[in-house]
Amino acid sequence: MTLRVCFSKGERVCFLSHLDLMKALIRAMRRASIPFAFSKGYNPRPKIAMGPPLPVGITSEAEYMDVDLKEEVSIIDFSKALTRELPADLNLKQVTPIVEGPSLMALLDTACYHIPFPTQIEREDQEERFTKLYARGDLQVLRRKKKKSKTVDLRPLIKRFELTPLEKVLEVKMYVSIGNSGNVRPQELLEIMPKVIHGLKRPSLTEVKRVGLYYEKEGSFLTPV
Amino acid sequence: MEVINLSKLKNSLIRVKKPTRYTGEEYNITKKDWESVDLKIGLIYPDIYEVGMSHLGLKILYHLLNSQDDILAERIYAPWPDMERELREGGMPLFSLESKRRARDFDILGFTLQYELSYTNLLNILDLSQIPLYAQDRDKTYPLIMAGGPNAFNPEPLSPFIDLFVIGEGEEVILEIFQVYRTWKREGGGREDLLKELGERKGIYVPSLYAVEEDRRPSLSKNSIQKRLVEDLDGAFYPRRFIVPYMDIVHDRVMLEIARGCGRGCRFCQAGILYRPVRERSPERLQEMAHSLLSSTGYDEISLTSLSSSDYSQIKKLSTSLMDTFSPLKVGISLPSMRLDSFSISLAHQVLRVRKTGLTFAPEAGTQRLRQVINKGIQEEDLKQSVSSAFSLGWKSLKLYFMIGLPTEVEEDIEAIARLAQEVYSIGKREARGGVRLTVSIANFVPKAHTPFQWVPFLPIEELDRRLSYVKDRIHSLKGRIALNWHDPGMSLVEAILARGDRRLAPILAQIQREGGRFHGWSEHFQLSHWQKVFRAHGMDMEEQITREIPLHGDLPWDFIASGVSREFLEGEYRRALEQEVTPDCREVCQGCGVSKYLHLFHCRGDIL
């Protein structure tokens, strides 16, 4: 039996790396006596598959992992037991049995980041200014990998944005591509947006939140559960 | 009372390596309401988080103290230099992990002294906490600074900085200290009243109570501060839960302390003296402890901790019952300290059914003669046989530990290290299927206080270098996959000076800290030239301090501290060493070391232990 688990990662655990997070979840499941399946061989490991990694320092409302169990359990018992044992600020949001289909890493191609840009732009002008400047801005970022560097155009990788103008802050939800077909890092958004949209300031990375992970199907963004 | 500005802290954490060293919030921490708890103690390990979090003693104290309603205990570790920069540049003082309070707002700060090269970190932590280093510069608005652990058995190099030292096992005395503190706080006396009261308790050394004599030693008679020890280990407090870290730490597993002390009597070993007598926990209690610790942490490994785990009298019974209970849950059991004998190998084979990690053995010396000198009574034939069965039972990687610079060592002894390594490797190639990996680790002998070798000179550094390069050349010329590790002789030199030094070292330590010296146990931060420069500035030559033999009848800076083991016993052991006389394990025949006088409820030997 395989369960797809959705959980949030809050402020108090936002500095955990992907591996730290996986270890913390496994230990919580061990404490909760979850009967997970082990890999065969010399060094048996719990059969767990994590979703796309979250950059260190930012919080998330919806992260995913798939857990293989060696026996059937009721979703309610599983959720109750795990909720009791999760560390502070890792919160269980949804548990769904999955039958078959692609892994989380293969399936998910879109992440949505919520970014509050500090700004002096008047609230009523924010939307127009953003849309206009965004349309003609240059969204090239430089990526360094060891000694080589290359330029990547983020424009085709930014799939959609939603704006919420507020006093002194423009909140932007950006749906961006992740995974093999092109990956946008939130740090890059923090860097490029204030360059393109004059009047926006760069917020700290710790203020960014990942709102969701999706797969794109016929123009809409679907969650994996 | 200030709390650290959290958004400022978060911006620092984004910039540093391994930020979870500083975030706290791990599973099983205790957070109490700061305002409503009377007594607050910061427990400090003066090194980085992943080292400090691996230390059993502070785990015990943390949970013991927090089990008291009116006491709050929180953790503080040394920040890595990148975080130190953030703190200093941002004007942030050092803070505790649980409530993010400033270190200086605690009533008491308690340091554990596990190795000499952490002394500069201790001073740096005081400085980062904006607390004056010298005790005489602190009034009662500052926390009481306390230190304990094995290095407290020669407290003098640190005594001007510390208000009180705890000599012996902390869980035995810490609540008593709090009782005194509680009464003092209620009655409202001066800092001197508190220290005077505490200084009268057994096992507590308060440096400020004693005049300093001409030879820079406190005016205290021999053996006047006696160590404290837990008599009934089975009945003693042990945590039911450990804090589960997020990042990888050095010992990332449940530590089940099966016994304390070791009766083998290796003559170089300080722990073997300080933790006497041998005491064991019962298999029943250990089984119950293992159960609650595994289910409260979610760890998948448990290590049977003691100075010599295969010497535990019921090790077979214990490991079998632990295996039966926990191997279905895919929990691995490890034996961290084993002797190289056939019993240990078959035991390890049985215990490690789930996971076969590497084996580590410590013959310590290359020749039989030198092993007799240091009382590591293992025969070469037994050693080879054990290695042979280890390889044939499926182990593929083996570590061998040796020391150089031991008393009476000659070239032949060093030569023998390489020969033994080669033979072990050949046995591996013959017995093991597939490849084998052998690691040889060379440490420098450092004479320690309270051991039979406390009078032995430390080798001049050129000589140590010469012997080290000799053994390196020999081992590198061997054929096969043999890896070699060694300790920096310069680090050992500093360790040796601090281990047997006196109060004259204090201003040197303070100057080194002031000039940015810290993390001296880490080779990337250790600079011998810095130490040499500061010693010279104080009119001292480093090597002159310790490369002379100390006369047997001479006074030692730690004479006023009693470990329970008599001077006569240590002298006798030193003489026997020079005559290559082996002394048997004290659990076979009592050797009269003297520690039994410290026991009131139990005897030293027999089945209670």
mmCIF file of N, CA, C and O in Angstrom, chain A residues 11-17 19-21 23-24 26-28 30-32 38-39 41-44 46 56-59 70 84-88 90 204-207, chain B residues 7 9-11 13-14 19-20 23-28 31 244-249 252 294-300 326 328-331 354-357 394 396:
data_model
loop_
_atom_site.group_PDB
_atom_site.id
_atom_site.type_symbol
_atom_site.label_atom_id
_atom_site.label_comp_id
_atom_site.label_asym_id
_atom_site.label_seq_id
_atom_site.Cartn_x
_atom_site.Cartn_y
_atom_site.Cartn_z
ATOM 1 N N GLU A 11 7.967 27.892 9.838
ATOM 2 C CA GLU A 11 9.136 28.706 10.171
ATOM 3 C C GLU A 11 10.186 27.990 11.002
ATOM 4 O O GLU A 11 11.374 28.154 10.795
ATOM 5 N N ARG A 12 9.720 27.216 11.982
ATOM 6 C CA ARG A 12 10.678 26.650 12.923
ATOM 7 C C ARG A 12 11.535 25.541 12.318
ATOM 8 O O ARG A 12 12.511 25.117 12.900
ATOM 9 N N VAL A 13 11.099 25.035 11.172
ATOM 10 C CA VAL A 13 11.888 23.973 10.524
ATOM 11 C C VAL A 13 12.323 24.387 9.112
ATOM 12 O O VAL A 13 12.761 23.551 8.329
ATOM 13 N N CYS A 14 12.233 25.688 8.818
ATOM 14 C CA CYS A 14 12.496 26.093 7.437
ATOM 15 C C CYS A 14 13.965 25.963 7.042
ATOM 16 O O CYS A 14 14.296 25.991 5.865
ATOM 17 N N PHE A 15 14.861 25.801 8.029
ATOM 18 C CA PHE A 15 16.277 25.670 7.677
ATOM 19 C C PHE A 15 16.720 24.218 7.490
ATOM 20 O O PHE A 15 17.896 23.947 7.290
ATOM 21 N N LEU A 16 15.781 23.292 7.582
ATOM 22 C CA LEU A 16 16.140 21.893 7.352
ATOM 23 C C LEU A 16 16.415 21.669 5.867
ATOM 24 O O LEU A 16 15.647 22.105 5.015
ATOM 25 N N SER A 17 17.512 20.963 5.579
ATOM 26 C CA SER A 17 17.790 20.608 4.193
ATOM 27 C C SER A 17 16.838 19.479 3.783
ATOM 28 O O SER A 17 16.137 18.902 4.611
ATOM 29 N N LEU A 19 17.556 16.482 2.904
ATOM 30 C CA LEU A 19 17.906 15.225 3.581
ATOM 31 C C LEU A 19 17.536 15.244 5.060
ATOM 32 O O LEU A 19 17.055 14.248 5.602
ATOM 33 N N ASP A 20 17.759 16.391 5.711
ATOM 34 C CA ASP A 20 17.356 16.533 7.116
ATOM 35 C C ASP A 20 15.860 16.291 7.263
ATOM 36 O O ASP A 20 15.405 15.624 8.186
ATOM 37 N N LEU A 21 15.110 16.851 6.314
ATOM 38 C CA LEU A 21 13.651 16.738 6.355
ATOM 39 C C LEU A 21 13.228 15.278 6.212
ATOM 40 O O LEU A 21 12.390 14.774 6.965
ATOM 41 N N LYS A 23 14.938 12.639 6.918
ATOM 42 C CA LYS A 23 15.315 11.922 8.135
ATOM 43 C C LYS A 23 14.315 12.205 9.252
ATOM 44 O O LYS A 23 13.899 11.305 9.971
ATOM 45 N N ALA A 24 13.922 13.480 9.379
ATOM 46 C CA ALA A 24 12.980 13.861 10.432
ATOM 47 C C ALA A 24 11.637 13.152 10.227
ATOM 48 O O ALA A 24 11.008 12.704 11.184
ATOM 49 N N ILE A 26 11.153 10.263 8.600
ATOM 50 C CA ILE A 26 11.320 8.827 8.865
ATOM 51 C C ILE A 26 11.319 8.561 10.365
ATOM 52 O O ILE A 26 10.659 7.646 10.854
ATOM 53 N N ARG A 27 12.042 9.409 11.104
ATOM 54 C CA ARG A 27 12.078 9.211 12.558
ATOM 55 C C ARG A 27 10.697 9.407 13.174
ATOM 56 O O ARG A 27 10.311 8.683 14.090
ATOM 57 N N ALA A 28 9.950 10.372 12.668
ATOM 58 C CA ALA A 28 8.584 10.581 13.184
ATOM 59 C C ALA A 28 7.743 9.336 12.889
ATOM 60 O O ALA A 28 6.969 8.879 13.732
ATOM 61 N N ARG A 30 8.808 6.292 12.510
ATOM 62 C CA ARG A 30 9.261 5.205 13.396
ATOM 63 C C ARG A 30 8.646 5.369 14.777
ATOM 64 O O ARG A 30 8.190 4.407 15.388
ATOM 65 N N ARG A 31 8.646 6.607 15.282
ATOM 66 C CA ARG A 31 8.038 6.839 16.596
ATOM 67 C C ARG A 31 6.561 6.484 16.569
ATOM 68 O O ARG A 31 6.009 5.991 17.538
ATOM 69 N N ALA A 32 5.933 6.748 15.431
ATOM 70 C CA ALA A 32 4.498 6.498 15.310
ATOM 71 C C ALA A 32 4.209 5.020 14.982
ATOM 72 O O ALA A 32 3.052 4.673 14.772
ATOM 73 N N PHE A 38 10.626 -1.852 3.795
ATOM 74 C CA PHE A 38 12.057 -1.603 3.685
ATOM 75 C C PHE A 38 12.582 -2.126 2.366
ATOM 76 O O PHE A 38 12.068 -3.116 1.825
ATOM 77 N N SER A 39 13.608 -1.466 1.886
ATOM 78 C CA SER A 39 14.268 -1.969 0.694
ATOM 79 C C SER A 39 15.008 -3.258 1.063
ATOM 80 O O SER A 39 15.345 -3.486 2.212
ATOM 81 N N GLY A 41 18.208 -6.002 0.865
ATOM 82 C CA GLY A 41 19.649 -5.905 0.696
ATOM 83 C C GLY A 41 20.435 -5.624 1.949
ATOM 84 O O GLY A 41 19.932 -5.704 3.070
ATOM 85 N N TYR A 42 21.661 -5.297 1.719
ATOM 86 C CA TYR A 42 22.690 -5.143 2.737
ATOM 87 C C TYR A 42 22.312 -4.109 3.781
ATOM 88 O O TYR A 42 22.510 -4.276 4.971
ATOM 89 N N ASN A 43 21.773 -3.007 3.318
ATOM 90 C CA ASN A 43 21.493 -1.885 4.198
ATOM 91 C C ASN A 43 20.046 -1.440 3.995
ATOM 92 O O ASN A 43 19.772 -0.518 3.247
ATOM 93 N N PRO A 44 19.097 -2.133 4.638
ATOM 94 C CA PRO A 44 17.682 -1.863 4.351
ATOM 95 C C PRO A 44 17.263 -0.441 4.705
ATOM 96 O O PRO A 44 17.596 0.058 5.778
ATOM 97 N N PRO A 46 13.928 2.527 4.581
ATOM 98 C CA PRO A 46 12.485 2.679 4.383
ATOM 99 C C PRO A 46 12.194 3.138 2.948
ATOM 100 O O PRO A 46 12.931 3.953 2.399
ATOM 101 N N VAL A 56 16.481 25.841 1.192
ATOM 102 C CA VAL A 56 16.651 26.044 2.628
ATOM 103 C C VAL A 56 16.319 27.494 2.998
ATOM 104 O O VAL A 56 16.769 28.422 2.327
ATOM 105 N N GLY A 57 15.530 27.664 4.028
ATOM 106 C CA GLY A 57 15.211 29.004 4.526
ATOM 107 C C GLY A 57 13.798 29.445 4.215
ATOM 108 O O GLY A 57 13.325 30.435 4.754
ATOM 109 N N ILE A 58 13.102 28.765 3.300
ATOM 110 C CA ILE A 58 11.747 29.196 2.992
ATOM 111 C C ILE A 58 10.719 28.169 3.489
ATOM 112 O O ILE A 58 11.024 27.000 3.655
ATOM 113 N N THR A 59 9.533 28.645 3.748
ATOM 114 C CA THR A 59 8.487 27.786 4.291
ATOM 115 C C THR A 59 7.596 27.279 3.162
ATOM 116 O O THR A 59 7.664 27.764 2.037
ATOM 117 N N LYS A 70 4.074 -1.918 4.388
ATOM 118 C CA LYS A 70 4.096 -3.354 4.125
ATOM 119 C C LYS A 70 2.747 -3.994 4.433
ATOM 120 O O LYS A 70 2.536 -5.169 4.152
ATOM 121 N N ARG A 84 0.751 12.984 15.894
ATOM 122 C CA ARG A 84 1.240 13.026 17.264
ATOM 123 C C ARG A 84 2.773 13.105 17.320
ATOM 124 O O ARG A 84 3.333 13.658 18.236
ATOM 125 N N GLU A 85 3.431 12.538 16.359
ATOM 126 C CA GLU A 85 4.883 12.391 16.444
ATOM 127 C C GLU A 85 5.688 13.374 15.588
ATOM 128 O O GLU A 85 6.908 13.356 15.611
ATOM 129 N N LEU A 86 5.021 14.193 14.807
ATOM 130 C CA LEU A 86 5.768 15.125 13.961
ATOM 131 C C LEU A 86 6.383 16.252 14.794
ATOM 132 O O LEU A 86 5.774 16.700 15.758
ATOM 133 N N PRO A 87 7.586 16.703 14.429
ATOM 134 C CA PRO A 87 8.187 17.837 15.135
ATOM 135 C C PRO A 87 7.369 19.104 14.918
ATOM 136 O O PRO A 87 6.560 19.177 13.977
ATOM 137 N N ALA A 88 7.596 20.080 15.780
ATOM 138 C CA ALA A 88 6.882 21.350 15.694
ATOM 139 C C ALA A 88 7.023 21.954 14.299
ATOM 140 O O ALA A 88 8.101 21.941 13.722
ATOM 141 N N LEU A 90 6.020 20.945 11.454
ATOM 142 C CA LEU A 90 5.776 20.038 10.316
ATOM 143 C C LEU A 90 4.366 19.524 10.543
ATOM 144 O O LEU A 90 4.119 18.806 11.511
ATOM 145 N N SER A 204 13.691 39.453 1.940
ATOM 146 C CA SER A 204 14.587 38.395 2.390
ATOM 147 C C SER A 204 14.003 37.050 1.949
ATOM 148 O O SER A 204 12.792 36.868 1.864
ATOM 149 N N LEU A 205 14.905 36.112 1.677
ATOM 150 C CA LEU A 205 14.461 34.787 1.231
ATOM 151 C C LEU A 205 13.530 34.137 2.264
ATOM 152 O O LEU A 205 12.626 33.370 1.924
ATOM 153 N N THR A 206 13.758 34.459 3.548
ATOM 154 C CA THR A 206 12.941 33.824 4.580
ATOM 155 C C THR A 206 11.481 34.290 4.538
ATOM 156 O O THR A 206 10.635 33.728 5.209
ATOM 157 N N GLU A 207 11.193 35.321 3.740
ATOM 158 C CA GLU A 207 9.799 35.766 3.647
ATOM 159 C C GLU A 207 9.036 35.099 2.512
ATOM 160 O O GLU A 207 7.832 35.291 2.358
ATOM 161 N N SER B 7 14.085 38.070 13.591
ATOM 162 C CA SER B 7 14.167 38.289 12.143
ATOM 163 C C SER B 7 15.606 38.621 11.751
ATOM 164 O O SER B 7 16.086 38.232 10.688
ATOM 165 N N LEU B 9 18.130 37.347 13.362
ATOM 166 C CA LEU B 9 18.769 36.032 13.427
ATOM 167 C C LEU B 9 18.533 35.236 12.141
ATOM 168 O O LEU B 9 19.441 34.627 11.588
ATOM 169 N N LYS B 10 17.289 35.282 11.652
ATOM 170 C CA LYS B 10 16.973 34.524 10.436
ATOM 171 C C LYS B 10 17.802 34.995 9.252
ATOM 172 O O LYS B 10 18.268 34.193 8.450
ATOM 173 N N ASN B 11 18.010 36.299 9.167
ATOM 174 C CA ASN B 11 18.821 36.799 8.060
ATOM 175 C C ASN B 11 20.265 36.342 8.167
ATOM 176 O O ASN B 11 20.929 36.133 7.156
ATOM 177 N N LEU B 13 21.051 33.434 9.582
ATOM 178 C CA LEU B 13 21.017 31.987 9.344
ATOM 179 C C LEU B 13 21.023 31.648 7.858
ATOM 180 O O LEU B 13 21.548 30.624 7.448
ATOM 181 N N ILE B 14 20.436 32.534 7.053
ATOM 182 C CA ILE B 14 20.444 32.328 5.608
ATOM 183 C C ILE B 14 21.873 32.315 5.069
ATOM 184 O O ILE B 14 22.186 31.652 4.104
ATOM 185 N N PRO B 19 22.693 25.979 9.079
ATOM 186 C CA PRO B 19 21.962 26.836 10.024
ATOM 187 C C PRO B 19 21.252 26.070 11.141
ATOM 188 O O PRO B 19 21.018 26.642 12.204
ATOM 189 N N THR B 20 20.941 24.791 10.940
ATOM 190 C CA THR B 20 20.225 24.079 12.012
ATOM 191 C C THR B 20 21.098 23.853 13.243
ATOM 192 O O THR B 20 20.628 23.350 14.247
ATOM 193 N N THR B 23 19.231 26.731 15.256
ATOM 194 C CA THR B 23 17.793 27.011 15.269
ATOM 195 C C THR B 23 17.057 26.365 16.440
ATOM 196 O O THR B 23 15.987 26.805 16.808
ATOM 197 N N GLY B 24 17.615 25.292 17.023
ATOM 198 C CA GLY B 24 16.877 24.603 18.079
ATOM 199 C C GLY B 24 15.631 23.951 17.503
ATOM 200 O O GLY B 24 15.638 23.528 16.343
ATOM 201 N N GLU B 25 14.567 23.867 18.311
ATOM 202 C CA GLU B 25 13.264 23.343 17.861
ATOM 203 C C GLU B 25 13.287 21.856 17.531
ATOM 204 O O GLU B 25 12.385 21.329 16.888
ATOM 205 N N GLU B 26 14.301 21.133 17.973
ATOM 206 C CA GLU B 26 14.350 19.705 17.699
ATOM 207 C C GLU B 26 13.281 18.970 18.502
ATOM 208 O O GLU B 26 12.764 19.481 19.492
ATOM 209 N N TYR B 27 13.025 17.746 18.092
ATOM 210 C CA TYR B 27 12.050 16.922 18.789
ATOM 211 C C TYR B 27 12.613 16.533 20.162
ATOM 212 O O TYR B 27 13.803 16.232 20.277
ATOM 213 N N ASN B 28 11.743 16.558 21.174
ATOM 214 C CA ASN B 28 12.109 16.195 22.556
ATOM 215 C C ASN B 28 12.878 17.265 23.341
ATOM 216 O O ASN B 28 13.434 16.958 24.393
ATOM 217 N N LYS B 31 10.946 23.111 26.648
ATOM 218 C CA LYS B 31 10.823 24.565 26.698
ATOM 219 C C LYS B 31 9.945 24.901 27.879
ATOM 220 O O LYS B 31 8.839 24.419 27.972
ATOM 221 N N VAL B 244 16.271 14.753 19.427
ATOM 222 C CA VAL B 244 16.569 14.205 18.102
ATOM 223 C C VAL B 244 16.979 15.362 17.187
ATOM 224 O O VAL B 244 16.159 16.194 16.838
ATOM 225 N N PRO B 245 18.251 15.426 16.808
ATOM 226 C CA PRO B 245 18.707 16.561 15.996
ATOM 227 C C PRO B 245 18.197 16.449 14.563
ATOM 228 O O PRO B 245 17.831 15.366 14.114
ATOM 229 N N TYR B 246 18.182 17.571 13.861
ATOM 230 C CA TYR B 246 17.815 17.544 12.447
ATOM 231 C C TYR B 246 19.023 17.266 11.572
ATOM 232 O O TYR B 246 18.968 16.506 10.630
ATOM 233 N N MET B 247 20.130 17.924 11.900
ATOM 234 C CA MET B 247 21.324 17.704 11.077
ATOM 235 C C MET B 247 22.063 16.460 11.565
ATOM 236 O O MET B 247 21.793 15.953 12.647
ATOM 237 N N ASP B 248 23.006 15.984 10.769
ATOM 238 C CA ASP B 248 23.819 14.849 11.192
ATOM 239 C C ASP B 248 24.745 15.281 12.313
ATOM 240 O O ASP B 248 25.416 16.295 12.204
ATOM 241 N N ILE B 249 24.766 14.497 13.376
ATOM 242 C CA ILE B 249 25.728 14.781 14.434
ATOM 243 C C ILE B 249 26.708 13.616 14.512
ATOM 244 O O ILE B 249 26.539 12.605 13.837
ATOM 245 N N ASP B 252 24.976 9.845 16.058
ATOM 246 C CA ASP B 252 23.571 10.075 15.756
ATOM 247 C C ASP B 252 22.773 8.808 16.016
ATOM 248 O O ASP B 252 22.323 8.143 15.084
ATOM 249 N N LEU B 294 14.288 4.208 22.161
ATOM 250 C CA LEU B 294 14.044 3.991 20.731
ATOM 251 C C LEU B 294 12.660 4.490 20.347
ATOM 252 O O LEU B 294 12.480 5.136 19.313
ATOM 253 N N SER B 295 11.657 4.216 21.207
ATOM 254 C CA SER B 295 10.321 4.619 20.781
ATOM 255 C C SER B 295 10.093 6.118 20.952
ATOM 256 O O SER B 295 9.244 6.686 20.286
ATOM 257 N N SER B 296 10.882 6.767 21.791
ATOM 258 C CA SER B 296 10.688 8.219 21.933
ATOM 259 C C SER B 296 11.525 9.026 20.944
ATOM 260 O O SER B 296 11.317 10.230 20.795
ATOM 261 N N THR B 297 12.494 8.398 20.305
ATOM 262 C CA THR B 297 13.339 9.149 19.369
ATOM 263 C C THR B 297 13.103 8.778 17.908
ATOM 264 O O THR B 297 13.281 9.604 17.016
ATOM 265 N N GLY B 298 12.773 7.513 17.649
ATOM 266 C CA GLY B 298 12.661 7.068 16.263
ATOM 267 C C GLY B 298 14.010 6.738 15.642
ATOM 268 O O GLY B 298 14.119 6.540 14.440
ATOM 269 N N TYR B 299 15.050 6.659 16.457
ATOM 270 C CA TYR B 299 16.359 6.270 15.937
ATOM 271 C C TYR B 299 16.325 4.825 15.447
ATOM 272 O O TYR B 299 15.536 4.010 15.940
ATOM 273 N N ASP B 300 17.216 4.517 14.496
ATOM 274 C CA ASP B 300 17.274 3.133 14.022
ATOM 275 C C ASP B 300 18.592 2.470 14.410
ATOM 276 O O ASP B 300 18.989 1.476 13.835
ATOM 277 N N PHE B 326 14.598 -5.930 18.929
ATOM 278 C CA PHE B 326 14.657 -4.780 18.029
ATOM 279 C C PHE B 326 15.056 -5.068 16.588
ATOM 280 O O PHE B 326 14.838 -4.244 15.721
ATOM 281 N N PRO B 328 13.669 -7.086 14.423
ATOM 282 C CA PRO B 328 12.521 -7.032 13.505
ATOM 283 C C PRO B 328 12.134 -5.602 13.120
ATOM 284 O O PRO B 328 11.516 -5.367 12.095
ATOM 285 N N LEU B 329 12.499 -4.655 13.950
ATOM 286 C CA LEU B 329 12.187 -3.255 13.657
ATOM 287 C C LEU B 329 13.324 -2.594 12.890
ATOM 288 O O LEU B 329 13.354 -1.367 12.743
ATOM 289 N N LYS B 330 14.257 -3.405 12.418
ATOM 290 C CA LYS B 330 15.406 -2.907 11.641
ATOM 291 C C LYS B 330 16.219 -1.882 12.428
ATOM 292 O O LYS B 330 16.645 -0.855 11.911
ATOM 293 N N VAL B 331 16.404 -2.193 13.699
ATOM 294 C CA VAL B 331 17.267 -1.345 14.519
ATOM 295 C C VAL B 331 18.633 -2.008 14.596
ATOM 296 O O VAL B 331 18.727 -3.199 14.893
ATOM 297 N N VAL B 354 22.066 -7.223 11.663
ATOM 298 C CA VAL B 354 21.335 -6.324 10.778
ATOM 299 C C VAL B 354 22.268 -5.542 9.861
ATOM 300 O O VAL B 354 22.077 -5.477 8.673
ATOM 301 N N ARG B 355 23.284 -4.969 10.423
ATOM 302 C CA ARG B 355 24.151 -4.091 9.640
ATOM 303 C C ARG B 355 25.601 -4.362 10.022
ATOM 304 O O ARG B 355 25.955 -4.351 11.197
ATOM 305 N N LYS B 356 26.436 -4.587 9.048
ATOM 306 C CA LYS B 356 27.835 -4.843 9.373
ATOM 307 C C LYS B 356 28.677 -3.621 9.065
ATOM 308 O O LYS B 356 29.064 -3.383 7.939
ATOM 309 N N THR B 357 28.912 -2.838 10.090
ATOM 310 C CA THR B 357 29.753 -1.662 9.899
ATOM 311 C C THR B 357 31.205 -2.053 10.143
ATOM 312 O O THR B 357 31.505 -3.208 10.371
ATOM 313 N N GLY B 394 32.958 -11.890 7.454
ATOM 314 C CA GLY B 394 32.320 -10.978 6.509
ATOM 315 C C GLY B 394 32.653 -9.508 6.646
ATOM 316 O O GLY B 394 32.182 -8.693 5.867
ATOM 317 N N LYS B 396 34.653 -6.206 6.095
ATOM 318 C CA LYS B 396 35.521 -5.817 4.990
ATOM 319 C C LYS B 396 36.379 -4.616 5.349
ATOM 320 O O LYS B 396 37.334 -4.302 4.660
#
